[in-house]
Amino acid sequence: MSYTEAKAKYAALGVDTDAAIERLKSVPVSLHCWQGDDVRGFDTDPTKPLTGGIQTTGNYPGRARTPEELMTDLDRAISLMPGKVKLNLHASYAIFEDGEWADRDRLEPRHFRKWVDFCKARGLGCDFNPTFFSHPKASGLTLSSPDPEIRQFWIDHGKACIRISQYLAEELGEPCVMNIWTGDGLKDVPADRMGPRVRYREAIDEILSEPFDFNLVKPCIESKVFGIGVEAYTVGSAEFALSYAALNRDRCIPLMDNGHYHPTEVVSDKIPALLAFFPEIALHVTRPIRWDSDHVVLLDDETREICKEIVRCGGLEGRVKIALDYFDASINRISAWVVGFRNVQKALLAALVTPNDALRQLQDEGRFTELMVRQEEMKTMPFGEVWAEYCRRSGVPEDGQWFSEVCAYEDEVLCKR
Ligand code: RNT
Ligand code: ZN
């Protein structure tokens, strides 16, 4: 079947595939720099393990060890991705020049100048994350610490990150989503669950008291259910993060990571629930397996369902900030980036070529038998042709044509590291 034939099939359902392709081209999806180097960053000892309730496993060859290597790898990956990429950086990816080094509470916009140059040269926007982990002062609680000095250090880090986010947004002319996530929590039964939460709330208040333009900087609060080493208690739980965002709607938005809920909960259902109240929300798209495992995003049912909700709820018009968040060190990292990014693009495109209005009408008219039939029939529509056309029009390889490029890059570049 050709694209023209596929287009006609969709047109018979009232779907304009050309319009869907055009629409998707301008939707930013944030690409996490941390898949390229197993979340190590450049500001701490690279031999030290990742801390803060997250972990990478695997030692596939070719991890990026320097900013230059990471940038080269990002370029290779981005060249295989259709759609609009936005870069997503962590504070730990600061680039120090001339032997200088600054601790997290002293980071300045100039430490990200090289990233700004990188983004400008490629027309990319940039999102940002304070890094409250993998640091000597992050061995226990951070923003919720009972130790005022530790807490102040991390508050100062958060404030520095607000200034850096404002700088990124101003320089690149695209809003910067700045996500606050800490791994703060306890391994075993707490004696005080509320104290750390009150301190966390006050610490975020202080961070967000740093002046910024809410049109340019979008601070987010990301919740989590548990992490490695903090199995019993997470300070920034779902209720905590959501309540904070709800009561501070003029300065922050909630962020849901679909690896951060109990296994039978689905973020797809939470998207419309939150959009009924919040003008904007943010997502980390990942793939949980049994727990927060941060596997590469596949084109699975929940990824498709998440993207359907984004599209149907008007999320593409800026209300939903989409970012990827996973890290697999056991496979080729360029491939991991490309597979996950392309799968989110596929799921979004599939949602865009779904006759959403007609299906909604069936629901509203109570025609549930037909609704089931139509929804099931969508699954065997010739979507592959529309996807291939989208890749061609975006100037990137179709499925079946990009993996050999990754293999060549592995031989020529990655294996020599
Ligand atoms: C961890 C959170 C968080 C991190 C990144 C690196 O469980 O999902 O978003 O993955 O900040
Ligand atoms: Zn996340």
Coordinates of C-alpha atoms and ligand atoms in Angstrom, one line a residue:
M1 CA 0.0 0.0 0.0
S2 CA 1.2 3.5 -0.8
Y3 CA 0.7 6.7 1.3
T4 CA -1.9 7.9 -1.2
E5 CA -4.0 4.7 -0.6
A6 CA -3.5 5.0 3.2
K7 CA -4.5 8.6 3.1
A8 CA -7.8 7.7 1.2
K9 CA -8.6 5.1 3.8
Y10 CA -8.2 7.6 6.6
A11 CA -10.1 10.2 4.6
A12 CA -13.1 7.8 4.5
L13 CA -13.2 8.1 8.3
G14 CA -13.0 11.8 8.1
V15 CA -9.3 12.0 9.0
D16 CA -6.9 14.3 7.2
T17 CA -3.5 12.6 7.4
D18 CA -1.6 15.5 5.8
A19 CA -2.9 17.9 8.4
A20 CA -1.9 15.4 11.2
I21 CA 1.6 15.3 9.8
E22 CA 1.9 19.1 9.6
R23 CA 0.5 19.4 13.2
L24 CA 2.9 17.0 14.7
K25 CA 6.0 18.7 13.2
S26 CA 5.7 21.7 15.4
V27 CA 5.0 20.0 18.8
P28 CA 8.1 20.1 21.0
V29 CA 9.2 16.9 22.8
S30 CA 12.0 17.2 25.3
L31 CA 14.9 14.9 24.8
H32 CA 16.7 14.0 28.0
C33 CA 20.5 14.5 27.7
W34 CA 21.0 11.9 30.5
Q35 CA 20.4 8.8 28.4
G36 CA 23.8 9.5 26.7
D37 CA 26.0 9.2 29.8
D38 CA 24.0 7.1 32.3
V39 CA 23.0 10.2 34.3
R40 CA 26.5 11.0 35.4
G41 CA 26.9 14.6 34.4
F42 CA 30.1 16.6 34.4
D43 CA 30.3 18.2 37.8
T44 CA 31.1 15.4 40.1
D45 CA 33.5 12.4 40.2
P46 CA 32.4 10.1 37.3
T47 CA 33.5 7.0 39.2
K48 CA 31.0 7.6 42.0
P49 CA 27.7 5.8 41.7
L50 CA 24.4 7.5 41.0
T51 CA 22.6 8.3 44.3
G52 CA 19.2 9.6 45.2
G53 CA 16.9 6.6 44.6
I54 CA 17.7 6.2 40.9
Q55 CA 20.1 3.8 39.2
T56 CA 21.3 2.8 35.8
T57 CA 22.3 -0.8 35.1
G58 CA 24.5 -2.1 32.3
N59 CA 27.9 -1.2 30.9
Y60 CA 27.4 -1.1 27.2
P61 CA 30.4 0.5 25.5
G62 CA 30.4 4.0 24.3
R63 CA 29.1 6.2 27.1
A64 CA 29.7 9.9 26.5
R65 CA 32.4 11.0 28.9
T66 CA 32.7 14.7 28.0
P67 CA 30.4 17.5 26.9
E68 CA 31.9 17.2 23.4
E69 CA 31.1 13.5 23.2
L70 CA 27.6 14.0 24.5
M71 CA 26.9 16.8 22.0
T72 CA 28.2 14.6 19.1
D73 CA 26.0 11.7 20.3
L74 CA 23.0 14.0 20.6
D75 CA 23.6 15.2 17.1
R76 CA 23.7 11.7 15.7
A77 CA 20.5 10.7 17.6
I78 CA 18.6 13.9 16.7
S79 CA 19.4 13.4 13.0
L80 CA 17.3 10.2 13.2
M81 CA 14.3 11.8 14.9
P82 CA 11.3 13.3 13.1
G83 CA 9.5 16.2 14.7
K84 CA 10.5 19.1 17.0
V85 CA 13.2 18.2 19.5
K86 CA 13.8 20.3 22.6
L87 CA 16.9 19.6 24.7
N88 CA 16.5 18.7 28.4
L89 CA 19.5 19.3 30.7
H90 CA 20.3 18.6 34.3
A91 CA 22.3 21.1 36.4
S92 CA 25.0 18.4 36.7
Y93 CA 25.7 19.0 33.0
A94 CA 27.3 22.4 33.7
I95 CA 30.3 23.0 31.4
F96 CA 33.2 24.5 33.3
E97 CA 35.9 26.3 31.3
D98 CA 39.5 27.2 32.1
G99 CA 39.9 24.8 35.0
E100 CA 37.0 26.5 36.9
W101 CA 34.6 24.5 39.0
A102 CA 31.5 25.7 40.9
D103 CA 29.4 23.7 43.4
R104 CA 25.7 23.3 42.8
D105 CA 24.7 26.3 44.9
R106 CA 27.0 28.5 42.9
L107 CA 26.1 27.6 39.4
E108 CA 25.6 30.5 37.0
P109 CA 24.0 30.9 33.6
R110 CA 27.4 31.2 32.0
H111 CA 28.1 27.6 33.0
F112 CA 25.5 26.7 30.4
R113 CA 26.7 29.0 27.7
K114 CA 28.1 26.2 25.6
W115 CA 24.7 24.4 25.7
V116 CA 23.0 27.7 24.6
D117 CA 25.4 27.8 21.6
F118 CA 24.6 24.2 20.9
C119 CA 20.9 24.8 21.0
K120 CA 21.0 28.0 19.0
A121 CA 23.0 26.4 16.2
R122 CA 20.3 23.7 15.9
G123 CA 17.3 25.9 16.6
L124 CA 16.4 24.0 19.8
G125 CA 14.7 25.2 22.9
C126 CA 15.9 23.9 26.3
D127 CA 14.4 22.6 29.5
F128 CA 16.2 22.3 32.8
N129 CA 16.4 20.4 36.0
P130 CA 18.1 21.2 39.3
T131 CA 20.1 18.1 40.3
F132 CA 19.4 17.1 43.9
F133 CA 21.2 13.8 43.7
S134 CA 24.7 12.4 43.0
H135 CA 26.4 14.9 45.3
P136 CA 28.2 14.6 48.7
K137 CA 25.4 16.7 50.3
A138 CA 22.7 14.4 48.8
S139 CA 23.5 11.3 50.9
G140 CA 20.3 11.8 52.9
L141 CA 17.5 14.2 52.6
T142 CA 18.1 17.4 50.6
L143 CA 15.3 20.0 50.4
S144 CA 13.5 18.3 53.3
S145 CA 16.6 17.8 55.4
P146 CA 16.4 18.5 59.2
D147 CA 19.9 20.0 58.9
P148 CA 19.4 23.7 58.1
E149 CA 22.8 24.0 56.3
I150 CA 22.1 21.1 54.0
R151 CA 18.6 22.5 53.3
Q152 CA 20.0 25.9 52.5
F153 CA 22.6 24.6 50.2
W154 CA 19.9 22.9 48.1
I155 CA 17.5 25.9 48.3
D156 CA 20.4 28.0 46.9
H157 CA 20.9 25.4 44.2
G158 CA 17.2 25.6 43.3
K159 CA 17.4 29.4 43.1
A160 CA 20.5 29.2 40.9
C161 CA 18.6 26.9 38.6
I162 CA 15.7 29.4 38.3
R163 CA 18.1 32.0 37.1
I164 CA 19.7 29.5 34.7
S165 CA 16.2 28.5 33.4
Q166 CA 15.3 32.2 32.8
Y167 CA 18.6 32.6 30.9
L168 CA 17.9 29.6 28.7
A169 CA 14.4 30.7 27.9
E170 CA 15.5 34.3 27.1
E171 CA 18.4 33.2 25.0
L172 CA 16.5 30.5 23.1
G173 CA 13.2 32.2 22.8
E174 CA 11.2 29.2 24.0
P175 CA 9.8 28.7 27.5
C176 CA 12.0 26.5 29.8
V177 CA 10.3 23.8 31.9
M178 CA 12.3 23.5 35.1
N179 CA 11.5 20.3 37.0
I180 CA 12.0 19.9 40.7
W181 CA 12.5 16.3 41.7
T182 CA 14.3 15.0 44.8
G183 CA 14.8 11.5 45.8
D184 CA 14.1 12.5 49.4
G185 CA 12.7 9.6 51.4
L186 CA 13.4 6.9 53.9
K187 CA 14.3 3.2 53.6
D188 CA 12.3 2.1 56.5
V189 CA 9.3 3.0 58.7
P190 CA 9.5 6.7 59.5
A191 CA 9.0 8.2 62.9
D192 CA 7.9 11.5 61.4
R193 CA 6.3 11.7 58.0
M194 CA 5.0 15.3 58.2
G195 CA 8.2 17.1 59.3
P196 CA 10.1 16.4 56.1
R197 CA 7.0 17.3 54.0
V198 CA 6.5 20.7 55.7
R199 CA 10.2 21.4 55.3
Y200 CA 10.1 20.4 51.6
R201 CA 7.1 22.7 51.1
E202 CA 8.9 25.6 52.7
A203 CA 12.0 24.9 50.7
I204 CA 10.1 25.0 47.4
D205 CA 8.4 28.2 48.5
E206 CA 11.9 29.7 49.0
I207 CA 13.2 28.5 45.6
L208 CA 10.1 29.9 43.9
S209 CA 10.6 33.2 45.6
E210 CA 13.5 33.8 43.3
P211 CA 12.2 36.2 40.7
F212 CA 11.3 34.8 37.3
D213 CA 8.8 35.3 34.4
F214 CA 6.2 32.5 34.6
N215 CA 5.6 32.9 30.9
L216 CA 9.3 31.9 30.3
V217 CA 10.1 29.6 33.2
K218 CA 7.7 26.8 34.1
P219 CA 8.8 25.3 37.4
C220 CA 7.3 21.8 37.9
I221 CA 7.0 19.6 41.0
E222 CA 7.5 15.9 40.2
S223 CA 6.1 13.2 42.5
K224 CA 7.2 9.7 43.1
V225 CA 5.9 6.6 44.9
F226 CA 9.3 5.2 46.0
G227 CA 12.9 4.7 45.0
I228 CA 15.8 2.4 45.5
G229 CA 17.0 2.7 49.1
V230 CA 13.9 4.8 50.0
E231 CA 11.3 2.1 49.8
A232 CA 9.2 3.0 52.9
Y233 CA 8.6 6.7 52.4
T234 CA 8.9 9.4 49.7
V235 CA 8.6 13.0 50.8
G236 CA 7.4 14.3 47.5
S237 CA 4.5 11.9 47.2
A238 CA 1.7 12.3 44.6
E239 CA -0.6 14.1 47.1
F240 CA 2.3 16.4 48.2
A241 CA 3.3 17.4 44.7
L242 CA -0.3 17.8 43.4
S243 CA -1.3 19.9 46.4
Y244 CA 1.7 22.1 46.1
A245 CA 1.0 22.8 42.4
A246 CA -2.7 23.3 43.0
L247 CA -2.1 25.9 45.7
N248 CA 0.6 27.7 43.7
R249 CA -0.9 27.8 40.3
D250 CA 0.6 31.2 39.6
R251 CA 4.2 29.9 39.8
C252 CA 4.4 26.2 39.1
I253 CA 2.8 23.2 37.4
P254 CA 2.5 19.5 38.3
L255 CA 4.6 16.9 36.6
M256 CA 3.6 13.3 36.3
D257 CA 6.2 10.6 35.5
N258 CA 4.4 7.4 34.4
G259 CA 7.0 5.3 36.2
H260 CA 6.1 6.9 39.5
Y261 CA 2.7 5.3 40.4
H262 CA 1.5 2.0 41.7
P263 CA 1.6 -0.6 38.9
T264 CA -2.1 -0.6 38.1
E265 CA -2.5 3.2 38.1
V266 CA -2.2 4.8 34.7
V267 CA -1.1 8.3 33.9
S268 CA -3.3 8.4 30.7
D269 CA -6.3 8.6 33.0
K270 CA -4.7 11.3 35.2
I271 CA -4.0 13.6 32.3
P272 CA -7.6 14.7 31.7
A273 CA -8.2 14.7 35.5
L274 CA -5.5 17.3 36.0
L275 CA -6.3 19.3 32.8
A276 CA -9.8 19.8 34.3
F277 CA -8.1 22.0 36.8
F278 CA -4.6 23.0 35.7
P279 CA -4.0 25.2 32.6
E280 CA -0.7 23.4 32.0
I281 CA 0.8 20.1 33.2
A282 CA 4.1 18.4 32.4
L283 CA 4.9 14.7 31.7
H284 CA 7.9 12.4 32.0
V285 CA 7.2 9.6 29.5
T286 CA 9.1 6.5 30.5
R287 CA 8.4 2.7 30.8
P288 CA 8.0 1.2 34.2
I289 CA 8.5 -2.5 34.6
R290 CA 7.1 -3.6 38.0
W291 CA 8.7 -0.6 39.6
D292 CA 10.3 2.8 38.5
S293 CA 12.7 1.1 36.1
D294 CA 13.1 3.8 33.5
H295 CA 13.2 1.5 30.5
V296 CA 13.2 2.8 26.9
V297 CA 9.7 3.9 25.8
L298 CA 8.0 1.4 23.5
L299 CA 5.0 1.7 21.4
D300 CA 2.9 -0.1 24.0
D301 CA -0.7 0.4 25.0
E302 CA -0.1 2.9 27.8
T303 CA 2.2 5.1 25.7
R304 CA -0.5 5.1 23.0
E305 CA -3.2 5.9 25.6
I306 CA -1.1 8.7 27.1
C307 CA -0.6 10.3 23.6
K308 CA -4.3 9.9 22.8
E309 CA -5.2 11.9 26.0
I310 CA -2.6 14.5 25.1
V311 CA -4.2 15.0 21.7
R312 CA -7.8 14.7 22.7
C313 CA -7.5 17.1 25.6
G314 CA -5.9 19.8 23.6
G315 CA -2.4 19.1 25.1
L316 CA -0.6 19.8 21.8
E317 CA -1.6 23.5 22.0
G318 CA 0.9 23.9 24.8
R319 CA -1.1 22.7 27.8
V320 CA 0.9 19.5 28.1
K321 CA 4.7 19.7 28.3
I322 CA 6.1 16.4 27.0
A323 CA 9.5 15.1 28.0
L324 CA 11.2 11.8 27.9
D325 CA 12.8 10.3 31.0
Y326 CA 14.6 7.0 30.9
F327 CA 18.2 5.7 31.1
D328 CA 19.3 2.3 29.9
A329 CA 23.0 1.6 30.0
S330 CA 22.7 -2.0 28.7
I331 CA 22.1 -1.2 25.1
N332 CA 23.4 1.3 22.5
R333 CA 22.5 4.7 24.0
I334 CA 21.9 6.4 20.6
S335 CA 19.5 3.6 19.7
A336 CA 17.8 4.0 23.1
W337 CA 17.3 7.7 22.5
V338 CA 16.0 7.2 19.0
V339 CA 13.6 4.3 19.7
G340 CA 12.0 6.1 22.6
F341 CA 11.7 9.4 20.8
R342 CA 10.3 7.9 17.6
N343 CA 7.8 5.8 19.7
V344 CA 6.4 9.0 21.3
Q345 CA 6.2 10.5 17.8
K346 CA 4.4 7.4 16.5
A347 CA 2.0 7.4 19.4
L348 CA 1.2 11.1 18.9
L349 CA 0.8 10.7 15.2
A350 CA -1.5 7.7 15.7
A351 CA -3.6 9.7 18.1
L352 CA -3.8 12.5 15.5
V353 CA -5.1 10.2 12.8
T354 CA -7.8 8.9 15.1
P355 CA -11.3 10.2 14.4
N356 CA -11.6 11.5 17.9
D357 CA -14.6 13.7 17.4
A358 CA -16.6 10.9 15.8
L359 CA -15.7 8.5 18.6
R360 CA -16.6 11.0 21.2
Q361 CA -20.0 11.4 19.6
L362 CA -20.6 7.7 19.8
Q363 CA -19.8 7.8 23.5
D364 CA -22.1 10.8 24.1
E365 CA -24.9 9.1 22.2
G366 CA -24.5 6.0 24.3
R367 CA -23.6 3.9 21.2
F368 CA -21.1 1.7 23.0
T369 CA -21.3 -1.3 20.8
E370 CA -20.3 0.7 17.8
L371 CA -17.7 2.6 19.8
M372 CA -16.0 -0.7 20.6
V373 CA -16.1 -1.9 17.0
R374 CA -14.7 1.4 15.6
Q375 CA -12.0 1.7 18.2
E376 CA -10.9 -1.9 17.5
E377 CA -10.9 -1.4 13.8
M378 CA -8.6 1.6 14.2
K379 CA -5.9 -0.8 15.2
T380 CA -5.5 -2.3 11.8
M381 CA -5.6 0.9 9.8
P382 CA -2.5 1.4 7.6
F383 CA -0.7 3.6 10.0
G384 CA 2.7 2.5 9.0
E385 CA 2.3 4.3 5.6
V386 CA 1.4 7.6 7.4
W387 CA 4.4 7.2 9.7
A388 CA 6.7 6.5 6.8
E389 CA 5.4 9.6 5.0
Y390 CA 5.9 11.7 8.2
C391 CA 9.6 10.5 8.3
R392 CA 10.1 11.3 4.6
R393 CA 8.6 14.8 5.0
S394 CA 10.8 15.4 8.1
G395 CA 13.9 14.4 6.2
V396 CA 14.8 11.5 8.5
P397 CA 15.1 7.7 7.7
E398 CA 12.0 5.5 7.7
D399 CA 11.8 2.5 10.0
G400 CA 14.2 -0.2 8.7
Q401 CA 16.7 2.4 7.5
W402 CA 18.2 4.1 10.6
F403 CA 19.6 1.3 12.7
S404 CA 22.5 0.6 10.2
E405 CA 23.5 4.3 10.8
V406 CA 23.6 3.7 14.5
C407 CA 25.7 0.6 14.0
A408 CA 28.2 2.5 11.8
Y409 CA 28.5 5.2 14.4
E410 CA 29.1 2.6 17.1
D411 CA 31.9 1.1 15.1
E412 CA 33.5 4.4 14.1
V413 CA 33.0 6.4 17.2
L414 CA 31.5 4.7 20.3
C415 CA 33.7 1.6 20.3
K416 CA 36.8 3.7 20.2
R417 CA 36.0 5.4 23.5
Ligands
RNT1 C1 13.6 10.0 39.0 C2 12.8 11.0 38.3 C3 13.6 12.1 37.7 C4 14.9 11.7 37.1 C5 15.6 12.7 36.2 C6 17.0 12.3 35.9 O1 12.8 8.9 39.4 O2 12.0 10.4 37.3 O3 12.8 12.8 36.8 O4 14.7 10.5 36.3 O5 15.5 13.9 36.8
ZN2 ZN 11.0 11.6 35.9

